[in-house]
Short mmCIF file of C-alpha atoms in Angstrom, two decimals:
data_model
loop_
_atom_site.label_atom_id
_atom_site.label_comp_id
_atom_site.label_asym_id
_atom_site.label_seq_id
_atom_site.Cartn_x
_atom_site.Cartn_y
_atom_site.Cartn_z
CA MET A 13 0.00 0.00 0.00
CA ILE A 14 1.14 3.52 -0.81
CA GLY A 15 0.65 6.12 1.90
CA ILE A 16 0.14 9.84 1.36
CA LEU A 17 1.72 12.41 3.65
CA VAL A 18 0.18 15.87 3.41
CA VAL A 19 2.57 18.55 4.69
CA CYS A 20 1.05 21.97 5.36
CA HIS A 21 1.97 25.14 7.21
CA SER A 22 -1.03 24.52 9.44
CA PHE A 23 -1.85 21.24 11.17
CA LYS A 24 -5.55 21.97 10.71
CA ALA A 25 -5.07 22.37 6.96
CA SER A 26 -3.06 19.15 6.70
CA SER A 27 -5.48 17.05 8.71
CA GLY A 28 -8.48 18.59 6.95
CA ILE A 29 -7.01 17.77 3.55
CA ALA A 30 -6.15 14.25 4.72
CA GLU A 31 -9.74 13.86 5.93
CA ILE A 32 -11.21 14.99 2.60
CA ALA A 33 -8.85 12.74 0.64
CA LEU A 34 -9.51 9.74 2.84
CA GLN A 35 -13.24 10.00 2.16
CA MET A 36 -12.42 8.85 -1.36
CA ALA A 37 -10.66 5.69 -0.27
CA GLY A 38 -11.92 4.54 3.09
CA GLU A 39 -9.89 1.68 4.52
CA LYS A 40 -7.91 1.10 1.35
CA ALA A 41 -5.42 3.92 1.76
CA ARG A 42 -3.38 5.70 4.38
CA VAL A 43 -3.39 9.49 4.41
CA VAL A 44 -1.74 11.42 7.19
CA GLY A 45 -1.47 15.17 7.70
CA VAL A 46 1.44 16.88 9.38
CA GLY A 47 1.77 20.62 9.83
CA GLY A 48 2.63 23.59 11.96
CA ASN A 49 5.85 24.37 13.77
CA GLU A 50 7.02 22.65 16.97
CA GLU A 51 4.84 24.92 19.07
CA GLY A 52 1.75 24.35 16.98
CA GLY A 53 1.90 27.71 15.22
CA ILE A 54 1.98 28.30 11.47
CA GLY A 55 5.07 26.78 9.90
CA THR A 56 6.71 23.45 9.17
CA SER A 57 9.03 21.26 11.22
CA THR A 58 11.55 18.84 9.79
CA GLY A 59 11.37 16.84 13.04
CA LYS A 60 7.60 16.41 12.85
CA ILE A 61 7.77 15.42 9.19
CA TYR A 62 10.54 12.94 9.91
CA GLU A 63 8.51 11.28 12.67
CA ALA A 64 5.42 11.11 10.48
CA LEU A 65 7.51 9.50 7.73
CA LEU A 66 8.90 6.88 10.10
CA ASP A 67 5.39 5.93 11.25
CA LEU A 68 4.09 5.66 7.70
CA LEU A 69 7.14 3.77 6.44
CA ASP A 70 6.34 1.04 8.97
CA GLU A 71 2.88 0.52 7.53
CA CYS A 72 3.31 1.33 3.85
CA ASP A 73 5.40 0.09 0.93
CA GLY A 74 5.93 3.64 -0.24
CA ILE A 75 4.98 7.22 0.55
CA VAL A 76 4.10 10.19 -1.64
CA ILE A 77 4.58 13.52 0.13
CA LEU A 78 2.36 16.44 -0.87
CA PRO A 79 3.81 19.70 0.47
CA ASP A 80 1.89 22.98 0.32
CA LEU A 81 4.35 25.90 -0.06
CA GLY A 82 8.10 26.59 -0.12
CA SER A 83 9.28 25.71 3.35
CA ALA A 84 7.09 22.60 3.43
CA VAL A 85 9.06 21.39 0.41
CA LEU A 86 12.40 22.27 2.00
CA SER A 87 11.48 20.77 5.37
CA ALA A 88 10.30 17.59 3.66
CA LYS A 89 13.54 17.33 1.65
CA ALA A 90 15.57 17.92 4.80
CA ALA A 91 13.57 15.22 6.63
CA LEU A 92 14.36 12.75 3.81
CA ASP A 93 18.05 13.30 4.46
CA PHE A 94 17.65 11.79 7.92
CA LEU A 95 16.18 8.53 6.57
CA GLU A 96 18.18 5.40 5.81
CA GLU A 97 18.87 4.88 2.10
CA GLU A 98 16.39 1.99 1.93
CA GLN A 99 13.67 4.11 3.53
CA LYS A 100 14.51 7.10 1.36
CA SER A 101 14.08 4.97 -1.77
CA ARG A 102 10.44 4.42 -0.78
CA VAL A 103 9.52 8.12 -0.57
CA LEU A 104 8.75 10.57 -3.38
CA ILE A 105 7.75 14.24 -3.20
CA ALA A 106 4.99 15.26 -5.60
CA ASP A 107 4.83 18.72 -7.16
CA ALA A 108 1.08 19.17 -7.08
CA PRO A 109 -1.76 21.35 -5.79
CA VAL A 110 -2.02 19.93 -2.31
CA LEU A 111 -5.76 19.22 -1.92
CA GLU A 112 -6.47 18.13 -5.48
CA GLY A 113 -3.22 16.19 -5.56
CA ALA A 114 -4.03 14.39 -2.31
CA VAL A 115 -7.48 13.37 -3.54
CA MET A 116 -6.16 12.06 -6.85
CA ALA A 117 -3.21 10.33 -5.20
CA VAL A 118 -5.43 8.56 -2.69
CA VAL A 119 -7.78 7.29 -5.36
CA GLU A 120 -4.83 6.00 -7.37
CA ALA A 121 -3.17 4.48 -4.30
CA SER A 122 -6.38 2.67 -3.33
CA THR A 123 -6.30 0.80 -6.64
CA GLY A 124 -2.94 -0.71 -5.69
CA SER A 125 -0.77 1.38 -8.05
CA SER A 126 2.99 1.75 -7.73
CA LEU A 127 4.72 4.58 -5.89
CA GLU A 128 5.80 6.24 -9.16
CA LYS A 129 2.31 6.01 -10.59
CA VAL A 130 0.69 7.55 -7.50
CA LYS A 131 3.15 10.46 -7.63
CA GLN A 132 2.54 10.94 -11.34
CA VAL A 133 -1.24 11.00 -10.90
CA ALA A 134 -0.93 13.46 -8.00
CA GLU A 135 1.05 15.77 -10.28
CA GLU A 136 -1.61 15.49 -12.97
CA ALA A 137 -3.84 17.42 -10.57
CA HIS A 138 -2.17 20.52 -12.03
CA SER A 139 -4.39 20.16 -15.08
CA LEU A 140 -7.68 19.67 -13.23
CA LYS A 141 -10.34 22.12 -14.37
CA LYS A 142 -13.03 23.13 -11.90
CA LEU A 143 -15.06 25.32 -14.24
CA ARG A 144 -15.93 24.03 -17.68
CA VAL A 145 -16.61 26.41 -20.54
CA MET B 24 45.82 31.31 25.69
CA ASP B 25 43.86 32.79 22.80
CA ASN B 26 45.25 31.64 19.46
CA GLY B 27 42.52 33.39 17.47
CA LYS B 28 40.93 30.13 16.32
CA LEU B 29 37.35 29.00 16.73
CA ASP B 30 37.30 26.48 19.57
CA VAL B 31 34.34 24.93 21.42
CA THR B 32 34.02 27.86 23.85
CA LYS B 33 34.00 30.38 21.03
CA ALA B 34 31.66 28.26 18.92
CA ILE B 35 29.16 28.29 21.80
CA GLU B 36 29.82 32.01 22.26
CA ALA B 37 29.01 32.44 18.55
CA VAL B 38 25.66 30.66 19.04
CA LYS B 39 24.93 33.00 21.96
CA ARG B 40 25.87 36.04 19.87
CA ILE B 41 23.68 34.83 17.01
CA LYS B 42 20.76 34.45 19.43
CA ASP B 43 21.42 37.95 20.84
CA ILE B 44 21.81 39.66 17.47
CA VAL B 45 18.75 37.88 16.05
CA ASP B 46 16.74 38.90 19.13
CA ALA B 47 17.94 42.50 18.82
CA ASN B 48 16.89 42.49 15.15
CA LYS B 49 13.71 40.44 15.55
CA GLU B 50 11.37 43.31 14.70
CA TYR B 51 13.61 44.42 11.85
CA LEU B 52 13.72 40.94 10.27
CA THR B 53 9.98 40.59 10.66
CA GLU B 54 9.45 44.02 9.13
CA LEU B 55 11.61 43.07 6.11
CA ASP B 56 9.71 39.78 5.83
CA SER B 57 6.31 41.44 6.09
CA ALA B 58 7.17 43.53 3.02
CA ILE B 59 7.84 40.55 0.76
CA GLY B 60 7.07 37.38 2.72
CA ASP B 61 4.98 35.97 5.51
CA ALA B 62 6.27 38.19 8.32
CA ASP B 63 7.65 35.35 10.42
CA HIS B 64 11.40 35.43 9.82
CA GLY B 65 12.33 37.41 12.95
CA ILE B 66 10.13 35.34 15.25
CA ASN B 67 11.22 32.06 13.61
CA MET B 68 14.94 32.84 13.82
CA SER B 69 14.62 34.01 17.40
CA ARG B 70 12.79 30.84 18.40
CA GLY B 71 15.30 28.63 16.57
CA PHE B 72 18.45 30.16 18.01
CA THR B 73 16.97 30.44 21.50
CA LYS B 74 16.41 26.67 21.40
CA ALA B 75 19.82 26.08 19.79
CA LEU B 76 21.54 28.05 22.56
CA GLU B 77 19.66 26.09 25.25
CA LYS B 78 20.79 22.89 23.55
CA VAL B 79 24.49 23.73 23.26
CA LYS B 80 24.61 25.16 26.78
CA SER B 81 23.22 21.95 28.22
CA ASN B 82 25.89 19.73 26.62
CA GLU B 83 29.59 19.06 27.01
CA TYR B 84 31.58 19.13 23.79
CA ASN B 85 34.97 17.82 22.74
CA ASP B 86 34.83 19.12 19.18
CA ILE B 87 33.29 22.04 17.33
CA GLY B 88 31.64 19.77 14.76
CA SER B 89 29.29 18.47 17.47
CA VAL B 90 28.34 22.02 18.47
CA PHE B 91 27.46 22.83 14.85
CA LYS B 92 25.54 19.56 14.53
CA ASP B 93 23.37 20.24 17.58
CA VAL B 94 22.64 23.73 16.25
CA ALA B 95 21.67 22.17 12.91
CA MET B 96 19.31 19.59 14.39
CA THR B 97 17.63 22.19 16.61
CA LEU B 98 17.15 24.70 13.79
CA MET B 99 15.64 22.07 11.48
CA SER B 100 12.93 21.30 13.97
CA THR B 101 12.24 24.59 15.70
CA VAL B 102 12.55 27.47 13.21
CA GLY B 103 9.31 26.68 11.41
CA GLY B 104 9.94 28.48 8.12
CA ALA B 105 12.18 27.79 5.15
CA ALA B 106 15.08 29.19 7.17
CA GLY B 107 14.90 26.06 9.40
CA PRO B 108 15.91 23.45 6.84
CA LEU B 109 18.16 25.96 5.05
CA TYR B 110 20.23 27.15 8.03
CA GLY B 111 19.90 23.65 9.49
CA THR B 112 21.53 22.27 6.35
CA PHE B 113 24.17 25.01 6.42
CA PHE B 114 25.22 24.06 9.95
CA MET B 115 24.83 20.32 9.27
CA LYS B 116 27.09 20.30 6.21
CA ALA B 117 29.58 22.56 7.99
CA SER B 118 29.55 20.24 11.01
CA MET B 119 30.69 17.33 8.85
CA LYS B 120 33.81 19.28 7.87
CA LEU B 121 34.38 20.22 11.51
CA ALA B 122 33.77 16.75 12.95
CA ALA B 123 36.35 15.74 15.57
CA GLN B 124 38.10 19.12 15.25
CA LYS B 125 38.97 20.86 18.51
CA GLU B 126 39.34 24.18 16.75
CA ALA B 127 39.12 25.76 13.32
CA ASP B 128 41.48 28.22 11.70
CA LEU B 129 40.46 30.42 8.78
CA SER B 130 41.18 27.77 6.15
CA LEU B 131 39.09 25.09 7.88
CA LEU B 132 36.19 27.43 8.65
CA ALA B 133 36.22 28.61 5.02
CA GLN B 134 35.95 24.97 3.89
CA ALA B 135 33.19 24.27 6.40
CA PHE B 136 31.17 27.33 5.34
CA ARG B 137 31.71 26.39 1.67
CA GLU B 138 30.20 22.96 2.40
CA GLY B 139 27.36 24.66 4.24
CA LEU B 140 26.67 27.01 1.35
CA GLN B 141 26.71 24.12 -1.13
CA GLY B 142 24.17 22.33 1.05
CA VAL B 143 21.92 25.38 1.06
CA VAL B 144 22.14 25.69 -2.73
CA ALA B 145 21.49 21.96 -3.22
CA LEU B 146 18.39 22.10 -1.02
CA GLY B 147 16.91 25.45 -2.01
CA LYS B 148 18.12 25.48 -5.63
CA ALA B 149 18.70 29.23 -5.42
CA GLN B 150 21.18 30.89 -7.77
CA LEU B 151 22.94 34.20 -7.26
CA SER B 152 20.59 37.17 -7.74
CA ASP B 153 17.47 35.16 -6.84
CA LYS B 154 17.17 37.49 -3.81
CA THR B 155 17.95 34.96 -1.07
CA MET B 156 20.47 34.22 1.67
CA VAL B 157 22.73 32.81 -1.07
CA ASP B 158 23.37 36.40 -2.22
CA ALA B 159 24.96 37.24 1.14
CA LEU B 160 26.58 33.86 1.86
CA THR B 161 28.29 33.37 -1.50
CA PRO B 162 30.48 36.52 -1.50
CA ALA B 163 31.18 35.94 2.20
CA VAL B 164 32.45 32.40 1.63
CA GLU B 165 34.51 33.58 -1.34
CA ALA B 166 36.05 36.29 0.85
CA LEU B 167 36.90 33.69 3.53
CA GLU B 168 38.57 31.49 0.93
CA SER B 169 40.62 34.27 -0.61
CA ALA B 170 41.63 35.55 2.85
CA ALA B 171 42.75 32.01 3.76
CA LYS B 172 44.83 31.89 0.59
CA ASP B 173 46.43 35.21 1.57
CA GLY B 174 47.36 33.77 4.95
CA LEU B 175 45.20 36.11 7.03
CA THR B 176 43.99 35.28 10.54
CA LEU B 177 40.46 33.98 11.20
CA LYS B 178 39.42 37.34 12.60
CA GLN B 179 40.74 39.22 9.55
CA GLY B 180 39.07 36.73 7.23
CA LEU B 181 35.71 37.08 8.97
CA GLU B 182 36.04 40.86 8.83
CA LYS B 183 36.39 40.67 5.05
CA ALA B 184 33.58 38.12 4.79
CA LEU B 185 31.34 40.37 6.83
CA ALA B 186 31.97 43.33 4.53
CA MET B 187 31.15 41.19 1.49
CA ALA B 188 28.03 39.75 3.15
CA GLU B 189 26.83 43.27 3.92
CA LYS B 190 27.35 44.28 0.31
CA GLY B 191 25.60 41.12 -0.88
CA MET B 192 22.71 41.80 1.48
CA LYS B 193 22.28 45.38 0.24
CA ASP B 194 22.57 44.20 -3.36
CA THR B 195 19.37 42.19 -2.85
CA ILE B 196 17.32 45.42 -2.56
CA PRO B 197 16.70 46.01 -6.31
CA MET B 198 16.45 42.28 -7.12
CA VAL B 199 13.23 40.58 -8.18
CA ALA B 200 12.77 37.44 -6.06
CA ARG B 201 12.87 34.15 -7.92
CA LYS B 202 12.83 31.83 -4.90
CA GLY B 203 10.84 31.59 -1.71
CA ARG B 204 7.60 33.23 -0.67
CA ALA B 205 8.74 36.59 -2.09
CA SER B 206 8.76 35.12 -5.61
CA TYR B 207 4.93 35.10 -5.52
CA LEU B 208 5.16 38.91 -5.53
CA GLY B 209 7.17 39.01 -8.77
CA GLU B 210 8.22 42.56 -9.72
CA ARG B 211 6.72 43.92 -6.52
CA SER B 212 9.50 42.24 -4.54
CA ALA B 213 12.04 44.74 -5.96
CA GLY B 214 12.94 47.62 -3.65
CA HIS B 215 13.04 45.54 -0.47
CA GLN B 216 16.08 43.99 1.21
CA ASP B 217 15.86 40.23 1.49
CA PRO B 218 15.25 39.00 5.06
CA GLY B 219 17.23 35.78 4.53
CA ALA B 220 20.27 37.66 3.21
CA THR B 221 19.92 39.94 6.23
CA SER B 222 19.87 37.11 8.76
CA SER B 223 22.89 35.54 7.02
CA TYR B 224 24.76 38.81 7.48
CA LEU B 225 23.76 38.86 11.16
CA ILE B 226 24.99 35.29 11.67
CA LEU B 227 28.39 36.15 10.20
CA LYS B 228 28.52 39.28 12.34
CA ALA B 229 27.93 37.11 15.41
CA PHE B 230 30.83 34.81 14.45
CA TYR B 231 33.06 37.84 14.01
CA ASP B 232 31.97 39.29 17.35
CA ALA B 233 32.47 35.95 19.12
CA LEU B 234 36.15 35.99 18.17
CA GLU B 235 36.50 39.37 19.85
CA GLY B 236 36.52 37.38 23.09
#
């Protein structure tokens, strides 16, 4: 199973997005949100991301990380550097709109797709249109 | 006997000076960041270095690499903004060069800061003139290296690095940001000094001041 880690500047945002995404997959996928700085304020924490990754790596074959803005990306990359090589090889960061990407990734993951495929589908969320002409 | 090198005591003193100078400039950094970012740089840096100082004060050290490493780990987890992983990486990569070293002369510190800068660039992917901390750190590291080549003392080298960092910091004012939160502002980011370049200057100033003894 491929897990999805949503990394936001706010814990509420990350867990809300995880909750919305999980509605699409039920028991068949793992989606976890991590966010906020160490004190619970707005920001990101490499330590918190690292711990969330370790937990997910225990349960999942692979993890796709969906970061929201700049420092979420940097904190996630820094957290990867603390993982063992074997663990690191099971984690990919997706460049995607975070909510849409999480929803699409979860749906894809719940069908049993590979890590690369889940990341790719998450990134395809860039082309989602909400308003049709 | 003071040989002018950076030993464990001075490395810890440098962390204290960084905390003090960041605290003294907290409002200023936040003001710079509110113009082109998310107005948290001063608060974030203050929180990070306050925790880093607590950490290094509570430990015994035999080498300066371990001091840098503890600073790195603390910054990564406590700063909260992009500066956390970036400065965390700077200190982490530098710590690897300083591992098991009781003290650093100009040449070794120049190498350590070069490693740190390369780590920052590898993580953040910022180039010169992107309006980031790289614009202050790059000329500073180059100044350290050329001072080392000229056989200057650590203090003299840091003095030159500080002057170049200050110039690099001021040079960010007209730049249009291409990295970080400020890049969302596009052309509107021009005319403001970059907060990250400013905190980099302050960190170098603290190292210089720490050698004053």
